[in-house]
């Protein structure tokens, strides 16, 4: 069977897990093997039923009194015990912070290789996987050995599709043997993000600024545009390196991955480290003085001009419209 | 407090990555080299920890002889000494890399240096394996907190924060411990001229590591299929603003 680790935060499903299940179901179908899932912690039990619609025939419910919050080593040990008892051919998770972290621990504990952020898999021995490098600007074809094969699925690459499993959903409750060491790394406290502004990753519209903005004051018109469109402001790495905006606003390989309906990129040339972060945008509008800027090849619309001249006029036009 | 920081030499890529003809490497003839962005912050964090509490900071890399350049860059920022695990420049997978780092840490212990904090970048910019630090932590039986953007040391323990669903997740672990750092934990300093001069004289230990691994084997590299779009140019300068508003209306965002 193929085993998928479902990621959740105290019972809240991470939607990336559905991408992983879509990917896993495709592999399971080609191998004529069942797709099974693992849910760690009692708080996640309620999620089990919903997984059948994605092709899961059996869910392993890992219960332990201390599994009330995320603890990477305890999660990994739970998966390791399932590997021993259920002998899956492959174990997969989402290529998220937590998914990569847990599978890396599984790899360390079983002394098996792990392929992070795969976009394709061709079964066999070894598996041939395609995985992302450079945050998605380059792909690698690689051979993955091991029994079982350990891999994570690159986020935002697999469109979620349902595909119901036949028969009754089987639930298997297990209690792993976990010790203090498995809980030495665990969340001891949570601090809510402050502010009531729209977050970059949730915003429908993102206004991005690059080196061309020129200063932190230069972002004023961008802030205004974002406010008018009820969106969020982001920026390129060049901007955070200059200290014009906080790192939390950075979009790209080492910052946020955004997926808005519209991304308005102002004064951004379009280095790959930035564009991999806005791949998820449905539409890109570029405002740039340089008609040769690489970002134009990613955009649906472009205005050639100095953002400091264009954006204030645009803001005035939008205000006019809103006042009508 | 002794701090080890591990870095990786990677090319500074621009708007497009060009591959060599055999599709096994990036064409780097016209590129400069750097360390992964997360690691720049890890180096800065190591320098700050030792500035605040004394002790020694050590930078380590696994790579070809030319990777000494990145070790010197780190030492120019204030790191005290360096370890080069010298390879022929071919790619090592995460398991082999982790095993070599573990051996080096053990050798440092035998030579009288124990590290309280071991810092890595969250992932290497090029290969993005997301696992070498965790494998190192496991082999050394140390706790590891990944992807941190804040680190505080207090009475032999560390409080580390990372971004989680809806806010910050706080972790507390006892030292020694491994941490993987994300960009944003600090704003790295620039090297000073005296720093650069001092770095030239700082010691670099050279070790030829054993290679154990190769279980995840790269076959070839490929450029992803790019959806190159021909942007519809709405106009030049502020005169294009009304046209932008039309587009915004069409999309229903205004």
Coordinates of N, CA and C in Angstrom, one line a residue, chain A residues 9-10 70 72-73 97-98 100-105 107-109 111-117 128-145 181 184-193 204-205 225 228-229 237 240-243 247-248 250 253-255 257 261-262 264 270-273 279 283 285 287 294 296-306 309-310 313-314 317-318 321-322, chain B residues 10-17 19 26 36-38 40 91 93-95 122-131 134-135 137-138 141-147 149 161-174 182-185 187-188 190 214-242 244-245 247-254:
Chain A
X9 N -3.3 20.9 11.9 CA -2.9 21.7 13.1 C -4.0 21.6 14.1
X10 N -3.8 20.8 15.1 CA -4.8 20.6 16.2 C -6.2 20.4 15.6
X70 N 1.6 19.6 17.8 CA 2.7 19.1 16.9 C 4.0 18.9 17.6
X72 N 7.5 17.1 16.1 CA 8.0 16.5 14.9 C 8.6 15.1 15.1
X73 N 9.3 14.9 16.2 CA 9.9 13.6 16.4 C 8.9 12.5 16.8
X97 N 6.7 22.9 5.5 CA 7.6 22.9 6.6 C 7.5 21.6 7.4
X98 N 6.2 21.4 7.8 CA 6.0 20.2 8.7 C 6.2 18.9 7.9
X100 N 8.0 18.1 5.2 CA 9.4 17.8 5.0 C 10.2 17.5 6.2
X101 N 9.8 18.2 7.3 CA 10.4 18.0 8.6 C 10.2 16.6 9.1
X102 N 8.9 16.2 9.1 CA 8.6 14.8 9.7 C 9.2 13.7 8.8
X103 N 9.1 13.9 7.5 CA 9.7 12.8 6.7 C 11.3 12.8 6.7
X104 N 11.9 13.9 7.0 CA 13.3 13.9 7.2 C 13.7 13.1 8.4
X105 N 12.9 13.3 9.5 CA 13.1 12.5 10.7 C 12.9 11.0 10.4
X107 N 13.3 9.5 7.7 CA 14.5 9.1 6.9 C 15.7 8.9 7.8
X108 N 15.9 9.8 8.8 CA 17.0 9.7 9.7 C 16.8 8.4 10.6
X109 N 15.6 8.2 11.1 CA 15.4 7.1 12.0 C 15.4 5.7 11.3
X111 N 17.2 5.3 8.4 CA 18.4 5.4 7.6 C 18.0 5.1 6.1
X112 N 17.0 5.8 5.7 CA 16.5 5.7 4.3 C 16.6 7.1 3.7
X113 N 16.8 7.1 2.3 CA 16.8 8.4 1.6 C 15.4 9.0 1.6
X114 N 15.3 10.3 1.4 CA 14.0 11.0 1.2 C 14.2 12.0 0.1
X115 N 13.2 12.0 -0.8 CA 13.2 12.9 -1.9 C 12.1 14.0 -1.6
X116 N 12.6 15.2 -1.4 CA 11.7 16.3 -1.0 C 11.1 17.0 -2.3
X117 N 9.9 17.4 -2.2 CA 9.2 18.2 -3.2 C 9.2 17.6 -4.6
X128 N 11.8 6.5 -10.1 CA 12.3 7.7 -10.8 C 11.4 8.8 -10.4
X129 N 12.0 9.8 -9.7 CA 11.1 10.9 -9.3 C 11.6 12.2 -10.0
X130 N 10.7 13.1 -10.2 CA 11.1 14.5 -10.7 C 10.8 15.4 -9.5
X131 N 11.8 16.1 -9.1 CA 11.7 17.0 -7.9 C 12.2 18.4 -8.2
X132 N 11.7 19.4 -7.4 CA 12.1 20.7 -7.7 C 13.4 21.1 -7.0
X133 N 14.2 21.9 -7.7 CA 15.3 22.5 -7.1 C 15.2 24.0 -7.2
X134 N 16.0 24.8 -6.5 CA 16.0 26.2 -6.6 C 14.6 26.7 -6.5
X135 N 13.9 26.2 -5.5 CA 12.6 26.7 -5.2 C 11.6 26.5 -6.3
X136 N 11.9 25.8 -7.4 CA 11.0 25.6 -8.5 C 11.5 26.1 -9.8
X137 N 12.7 26.7 -9.8 CA 13.2 27.3 -11.1 C 13.9 26.2 -11.9
X138 N 14.2 25.1 -11.2 CA 14.9 24.0 -11.9 C 14.3 22.7 -11.5
X139 N 14.2 21.7 -12.4 CA 13.7 20.4 -12.0 C 14.9 19.4 -12.1
X140 N 14.8 18.3 -11.3 CA 15.8 17.3 -11.2 C 15.1 16.0 -11.4
X141 N 15.6 15.1 -12.3 CA 15.2 13.7 -12.3 C 16.1 12.9 -11.5
X142 N 15.6 12.1 -10.6 CA 16.5 11.4 -9.6 C 16.0 10.0 -9.4
X143 N 16.9 9.1 -9.0 CA 16.6 7.7 -8.6 C 16.5 7.7 -7.1
X144 N 15.4 7.2 -6.7 CA 15.1 7.0 -5.2 C 15.0 5.6 -4.8
X145 N 15.9 5.1 -4.0 CA 15.9 3.7 -3.5 C 15.3 3.7 -2.1
X181 N 12.1 11.5 24.8 CA 12.9 12.0 23.8 C 12.1 12.4 22.6
X184 N 10.9 16.0 23.0 CA 11.9 17.1 23.4 C 11.7 18.3 22.5
X185 N 11.3 18.1 21.3 CA 11.0 19.3 20.4 C 9.5 19.3 20.2
X186 N 8.8 20.3 20.8 CA 7.4 20.4 20.6 C 7.0 21.8 20.9
X187 N 5.8 22.2 20.3 CA 5.3 23.5 20.5 C 4.9 23.7 21.9
X188 N 5.5 24.7 22.6 CA 5.2 25.0 24.0 C 4.3 26.2 24.2
X189 N 4.2 27.0 23.1 CA 3.4 28.2 23.2 C 3.1 28.7 21.8
X190 N 2.0 29.4 21.7 CA 1.7 30.0 20.4 C 1.5 31.5 20.6
X191 N 1.9 32.2 19.6 CA 1.7 33.7 19.6 C 1.0 34.0 18.3
X192 N -0.2 34.6 18.5 CA -1.0 35.0 17.3 C -0.3 36.2 16.6
X193 N -0.4 36.2 15.3 CA 0.1 37.3 14.5 C -0.8 38.5 14.9
X204 N -6.4 38.5 -2.0 CA -6.9 38.3 -3.4 C -6.0 39.1 -4.3
X205 N -5.6 40.3 -3.8 CA -4.7 41.1 -4.6 C -3.5 41.4 -3.9
X225 N -2.5 51.8 -2.8 CA -3.1 51.0 -3.9 C -3.6 49.7 -3.3
X228 N -6.7 50.3 -1.3 CA -7.9 50.6 -2.1 C -8.5 49.3 -2.7
X229 N -7.6 48.3 -2.9 CA -8.0 47.0 -3.5 C -8.2 46.0 -2.4
X237 N 13.4 40.5 -2.7 CA 14.5 40.3 -1.7 C 15.4 41.6 -1.7
X240 N 14.0 43.9 1.0 CA 14.2 43.6 2.4 C 15.7 43.7 2.7
X241 N 16.6 43.4 1.7 CA 18.0 43.6 2.0 C 18.4 45.0 2.2
X242 N 17.7 45.9 1.6 CA 17.9 47.4 1.8 C 17.3 47.8 3.1
X243 N 16.4 47.0 3.7 CA 15.7 47.4 5.0 C 14.5 48.3 4.7
X247 N 11.1 41.6 6.5 CA 11.2 40.3 5.8 C 9.9 39.6 5.6
X248 N 9.0 39.9 6.5 CA 7.6 39.2 6.5 C 6.9 39.6 5.2
X250 N 8.4 39.7 2.2 CA 9.1 39.2 1.1 C 8.4 38.1 0.4
X253 N 11.6 32.7 -3.2 CA 12.2 31.4 -2.7 C 12.4 31.4 -1.2
X254 N 12.9 32.5 -0.6 CA 13.1 32.5 0.8 C 12.1 33.3 1.5
X255 N 11.0 33.6 0.9 CA 9.9 34.4 1.5 C 8.6 33.7 1.3
X257 N 5.1 32.4 -0.5 CA 4.6 31.9 -1.8 C 3.2 32.4 -1.8
X261 N -5.5 36.4 -6.9 CA -6.2 36.5 -8.2 C -5.3 37.4 -9.1
X262 N -4.8 38.5 -8.5 CA -4.0 39.5 -9.2 C -2.8 39.9 -8.5
X264 N 0.2 42.7 -8.7 CA 0.6 43.9 -9.4 C 2.1 44.1 -9.0
X270 N 12.3 40.8 -11.9 CA 11.9 39.4 -12.1 C 12.9 38.3 -12.0
X271 N 13.9 38.4 -11.0 CA 14.8 37.3 -10.8 C 14.0 36.1 -10.5
X272 N 14.6 34.9 -10.8 CA 13.8 33.7 -10.6 C 13.5 33.5 -9.1
X273 N 14.4 34.0 -8.2 CA 14.2 33.9 -6.8 C 12.9 34.6 -6.4
X279 N 4.4 32.4 -8.7 CA 3.9 31.4 -9.7 C 2.4 31.1 -9.6
X283 N -3.2 36.1 -12.3 CA -2.9 37.1 -13.3 C -1.8 38.1 -12.8
X285 N 0.0 41.8 -13.4 CA 0.1 43.1 -14.1 C 1.4 43.7 -13.7
X287 N 4.1 46.9 -13.7 CA 4.4 48.4 -14.0 C 5.9 48.5 -13.8
X294 N 12.7 40.9 -17.3 CA 12.2 39.5 -17.5 C 10.8 39.3 -16.9
X296 N 8.2 40.7 -17.5 CA 7.2 40.9 -18.5 C 6.8 39.5 -19.1
X297 N 7.7 38.6 -19.2 CA 7.4 37.3 -19.8 C 6.5 36.4 -18.9
X298 N 6.2 36.9 -17.7 CA 5.4 36.1 -16.8 C 4.0 36.9 -16.7
X299 N 3.9 38.0 -17.3 CA 2.7 38.9 -17.1 C 1.7 38.8 -18.1
X300 N 0.4 39.0 -17.8 CA -0.6 39.1 -18.7 C -0.8 40.6 -19.3
X301 N -0.5 41.5 -18.3 CA -0.6 42.9 -18.7 C 0.6 43.7 -18.2
X302 N 0.9 44.7 -19.0 CA 2.1 45.6 -18.6 C 1.8 47.0 -18.9
X303 N 2.3 47.9 -18.0 CA 2.4 49.3 -18.3 C 3.9 49.7 -18.2
X304 N 4.3 50.3 -19.3 CA 5.8 50.7 -19.3 C 5.8 52.1 -18.8
X305 N 6.5 52.3 -17.6 CA 6.6 53.6 -17.1 C 7.1 53.6 -15.7
X306 N 7.4 54.8 -15.1 CA 7.9 54.9 -13.8 C 6.7 54.7 -12.8
X309 N 5.2 57.6 -11.1 CA 4.2 58.4 -11.9 C 2.9 57.7 -12.1
X310 N 3.0 56.4 -12.4 CA 1.8 55.6 -12.7 C 0.9 55.4 -11.5
X313 N -1.5 58.1 -10.1 CA -2.6 58.4 -11.0 C -3.6 57.3 -10.9
X314 N -3.1 56.1 -10.9 CA -4.0 54.9 -10.8 C -4.8 55.0 -9.5
X317 N -7.6 57.5 -9.9 CA -8.6 56.9 -10.8 C -9.5 56.0 -10.0
X318 N -8.9 55.1 -9.2 CA -9.7 54.2 -8.4 C -10.6 54.9 -7.4
X321 N -13.5 56.4 -9.1 CA -14.5 55.3 -9.4 C -15.3 55.0 -8.1
X322 N -14.6 54.9 -7.0 CA -15.3 54.5 -5.7 C -16.2 55.6 -5.3
Chain B
X10 N 26.9 28.0 -3.5 CA 26.0 27.9 -4.6 C 26.2 29.0 -5.6
X11 N 25.9 28.8 -6.9 CA 26.0 29.9 -7.8 C 24.9 31.0 -7.6
X12 N 25.3 32.3 -7.9 CA 24.3 33.4 -7.8 C 23.6 33.4 -9.2
X13 N 22.4 32.9 -9.2 CA 21.7 32.8 -10.5 C 20.9 34.1 -10.7
X14 N 20.6 34.4 -12.0 CA 19.9 35.6 -12.3 C 18.5 35.3 -12.7
X15 N 18.0 35.7 -13.9 CA 16.6 35.6 -14.3 C 16.4 34.2 -14.9
X16 N 17.4 33.5 -15.3 CA 17.2 32.2 -15.9 C 18.4 31.3 -15.6
X17 N 18.1 30.0 -15.3 CA 19.2 29.1 -15.0 C 19.6 28.4 -16.3
X19 N 21.7 25.4 -18.2 CA 22.4 24.1 -17.9 C 23.5 23.8 -18.8
X26 N 24.7 23.2 -13.6 CA 24.4 24.5 -14.0 C 25.6 25.1 -14.7
X36 N 23.8 30.0 0.4 CA 22.4 30.0 0.4 C 21.9 31.2 1.2
X37 N 20.8 31.9 0.8 CA 20.4 33.1 1.6 C 20.1 32.8 3.1
X38 N 19.4 31.6 3.3 CA 19.1 31.3 4.7 C 20.4 31.2 5.5
X40 N 23.3 32.9 5.0 CA 23.8 34.2 5.3 C 23.3 34.6 6.7
X91 N 28.3 16.1 -6.8 CA 27.3 16.4 -5.8 C 27.1 15.2 -4.8
X93 N 24.7 13.6 -1.9 CA 23.3 13.7 -1.4 C 23.2 14.0 0.1
X94 N 22.0 14.2 0.6 CA 21.8 14.7 1.9 C 22.4 13.7 3.0
X95 N 22.2 12.4 2.7 CA 22.7 11.4 3.7 C 24.2 11.4 3.8
X122 N 17.7 26.7 6.5 CA 16.5 25.8 6.5 C 16.6 24.8 5.3
X123 N 17.1 25.3 4.1 CA 17.3 24.3 3.1 C 18.4 24.9 2.1
X124 N 19.1 24.1 1.4 CA 20.1 24.6 0.5 C 19.4 25.2 -0.7
X125 N 19.9 26.4 -1.1 CA 19.2 27.1 -2.2 C 19.1 26.2 -3.5
X126 N 20.2 25.4 -3.7 CA 20.2 24.7 -5.0 C 19.4 23.4 -5.0
X127 N 19.9 22.5 -4.1 CA 19.3 21.1 -4.1 C 18.0 21.0 -3.3
X128 N 17.8 21.9 -2.3 CA 16.6 21.9 -1.5 C 16.2 20.6 -1.0
X129 N 17.1 19.9 -0.3 CA 16.9 18.6 0.2 C 16.1 18.5 1.5
X130 N 16.1 19.6 2.3 CA 15.3 19.7 3.5 C 15.6 18.6 4.5
X131 N 16.8 18.1 4.7 CA 16.9 17.0 5.6 C 18.3 16.9 6.2
X134 N 18.6 17.7 10.0 CA 17.8 16.8 10.9 C 18.6 15.4 11.0
X135 N 19.2 15.0 9.9 CA 20.0 13.8 9.9 C 21.2 13.9 10.9
X137 N 21.4 16.0 13.5 CA 20.8 16.1 14.8 C 20.5 14.7 15.3
X138 N 19.9 13.9 14.4 CA 19.5 12.5 14.8 C 20.8 11.7 15.2
X141 N 22.2 12.7 18.4 CA 21.2 12.6 19.5 C 21.0 14.0 20.1
X142 N 20.8 15.0 19.2 CA 20.5 16.3 19.6 C 19.1 16.7 19.2
X143 N 18.4 17.6 19.9 CA 17.1 18.2 19.4 C 17.4 19.1 18.3
X144 N 16.4 19.2 17.4 CA 16.6 20.2 16.2 C 15.3 20.9 16.1
X145 N 15.4 22.2 16.0 CA 14.2 23.1 15.7 C 14.4 23.7 14.3
X146 N 13.5 23.4 13.4 CA 13.7 23.8 12.0 C 13.0 25.1 11.7
X147 N 13.5 25.8 10.7 CA 12.9 27.0 10.1 C 12.6 28.1 11.1
X149 N 12.9 31.8 13.1 CA 13.1 33.2 12.7 C 13.4 34.0 14.0
X161 N 11.6 30.5 17.8 CA 10.2 30.7 17.2 C 10.2 30.5 15.8
X162 N 9.2 29.9 15.3 CA 9.0 29.8 13.8 C 7.6 30.1 13.4
X163 N 7.4 30.5 12.2 CA 6.0 30.8 11.7 C 5.3 29.5 11.6
X164 N 4.1 29.5 12.1 CA 3.2 28.3 12.0 C 1.8 28.8 11.5
X165 N 0.8 27.9 11.5 CA -0.5 28.3 11.1 C -1.0 29.4 12.0
X166 N -1.3 30.6 11.4 CA -1.9 31.7 12.1 C -1.0 32.5 13.1
X167 N 0.3 32.2 13.1 CA 1.1 33.0 14.0 C 2.5 32.3 14.3
X168 N 3.0 32.5 15.5 CA 4.3 32.0 15.8 C 4.1 30.7 16.7
X169 N 5.0 29.7 16.4 CA 5.1 28.5 17.2 C 6.4 28.7 18.0
X170 N 6.3 28.5 19.3 CA 7.4 28.7 20.2 C 7.9 27.3 20.7
X171 N 9.2 27.1 20.6 CA 9.8 25.8 21.0 C 10.8 26.1 22.0
X172 N 11.0 25.2 23.0 CA 12.0 25.4 24.0 C 12.8 24.1 24.1
X173 N 14.1 24.2 23.9 CA 14.9 23.0 23.9 C 16.2 23.2 24.8
X174 N 16.8 22.2 25.3 CA 18.0 22.3 26.1 C 19.2 22.3 25.1
X182 N 15.7 30.5 9.0 CA 15.2 31.0 7.8 C 15.6 32.5 7.7
X183 N 15.7 32.9 6.4 CA 16.0 34.3 6.2 C 15.0 35.2 6.9
X184 N 15.4 36.3 7.5 CA 14.5 37.1 8.2 C 14.7 37.1 9.7
X185 N 15.5 36.1 10.2 CA 15.9 36.0 11.6 C 16.7 37.2 12.0
X187 N 19.2 40.8 10.0 CA 19.6 41.4 8.7 C 21.2 41.3 8.8
X188 N 21.7 40.4 7.9 CA 23.2 40.2 8.0 C 24.0 41.5 7.7
X190 N 27.4 43.7 6.5 CA 28.3 43.6 5.3 C 29.7 43.5 5.9
X214 N 24.6 8.3 -1.6 CA 24.3 8.0 -3.0 C 23.0 7.2 -3.2
X215 N 22.1 7.4 -2.2 CA 20.8 6.6 -2.3 C 19.7 7.4 -3.0
X216 N 20.0 8.7 -3.0 CA 19.1 9.6 -3.9 C 20.0 10.1 -4.9
X217 N 19.9 9.6 -6.1 CA 20.9 9.9 -7.2 C 20.3 10.8 -8.3
X218 N 20.9 11.9 -8.5 CA 20.5 12.8 -9.6 C 20.8 12.2 -10.9
X219 N 19.8 12.2 -11.8 CA 20.0 11.6 -13.1 C 20.3 12.8 -14.1
X220 N 19.4 13.7 -14.1 CA 19.7 14.9 -14.9 C 18.9 16.1 -14.4
X221 N 19.2 17.3 -14.9 CA 18.5 18.5 -14.5 C 17.8 19.0 -15.7
X222 N 16.6 19.6 -15.4 CA 15.8 20.1 -16.5 C 15.3 21.5 -16.2
X223 N 15.1 22.4 -17.2 CA 14.4 23.6 -17.0 C 13.0 23.3 -17.0
X224 N 12.2 23.9 -16.1 CA 10.8 23.6 -16.2 C 10.1 24.2 -17.4
X225 N 9.1 23.6 -17.9 CA 8.4 24.2 -19.0 C 7.8 25.6 -18.6
X226 N 8.3 26.6 -19.2 CA 7.9 27.9 -18.8 C 6.7 28.4 -19.6
X227 N 5.7 28.8 -18.9 CA 4.6 29.4 -19.7 C 5.0 30.9 -19.9
X228 N 5.7 31.1 -21.1 CA 6.1 32.5 -21.4 C 4.9 33.2 -22.0
X229 N 4.5 34.2 -21.3 CA 3.4 34.9 -21.9 C 3.8 36.2 -22.5
X230 N 3.1 36.7 -23.5 CA 3.4 37.9 -24.2 C 2.5 38.9 -23.5
X231 N 3.1 39.8 -22.6 CA 2.3 40.7 -21.9 C 1.5 41.7 -22.8
X232 N 0.3 41.9 -22.5 CA -0.5 42.9 -23.3 C -0.1 44.3 -22.7
X233 N 0.6 45.0 -23.5 CA 1.0 46.3 -23.1 C -0.1 47.3 -23.1
X234 N -0.5 47.8 -22.0 CA -1.7 48.7 -21.9 C -1.3 50.1 -22.2
X235 N -0.1 50.5 -22.2 CA 0.3 51.8 -22.5 C 1.6 52.2 -21.8
X236 N 2.0 53.5 -22.0 CA 3.2 54.0 -21.4 C 2.8 55.1 -20.4
X237 N 3.4 55.1 -19.2 CA 3.3 56.2 -18.3 C 1.9 56.3 -17.7
X238 N 1.6 57.4 -16.9 CA 0.4 57.5 -16.2 C -0.9 57.5 -17.1
X239 N -0.7 57.8 -18.3 CA -1.8 57.8 -19.3 C -2.5 56.4 -19.3
X240 N -1.8 55.4 -18.9 CA -2.4 54.1 -19.0 C -3.3 53.7 -17.8
X241 N -3.3 54.6 -16.8 CA -4.1 54.3 -15.6 C -5.5 54.0 -15.8
X242 N -6.3 54.7 -16.7 CA -7.7 54.4 -16.9 C -7.8 52.9 -17.5
X244 N -5.8 50.5 -16.8 CA -5.6 49.5 -15.7 C -6.9 49.4 -14.9
X245 N -7.6 50.5 -14.7 CA -8.9 50.5 -14.0 C -9.9 49.6 -14.7
X247 N -9.2 47.0 -16.5 CA -8.8 45.6 -16.2 C -9.2 45.2 -14.8
X248 N -9.0 46.1 -13.9 CA -9.4 45.8 -12.5 C -10.9 45.5 -12.4
X249 N -11.7 46.3 -13.1 CA -13.1 46.2 -13.1 C -13.5 44.8 -13.7
X250 N -12.9 44.5 -14.8 CA -13.2 43.2 -15.5 C -12.9 42.0 -14.5
X251 N -11.8 42.2 -13.7 CA -11.4 41.1 -12.8 C -12.3 41.1 -11.6
X252 N -13.0 42.2 -11.4 CA -13.9 42.3 -10.2 C -13.1 42.5 -8.9
X253 N -11.9 43.1 -9.0 CA -11.2 43.4 -7.8 C -11.4 44.9 -7.3
X254 N -12.1 45.6 -8.1 CA -12.4 47.0 -7.7 C -13.9 47.3 -7.9

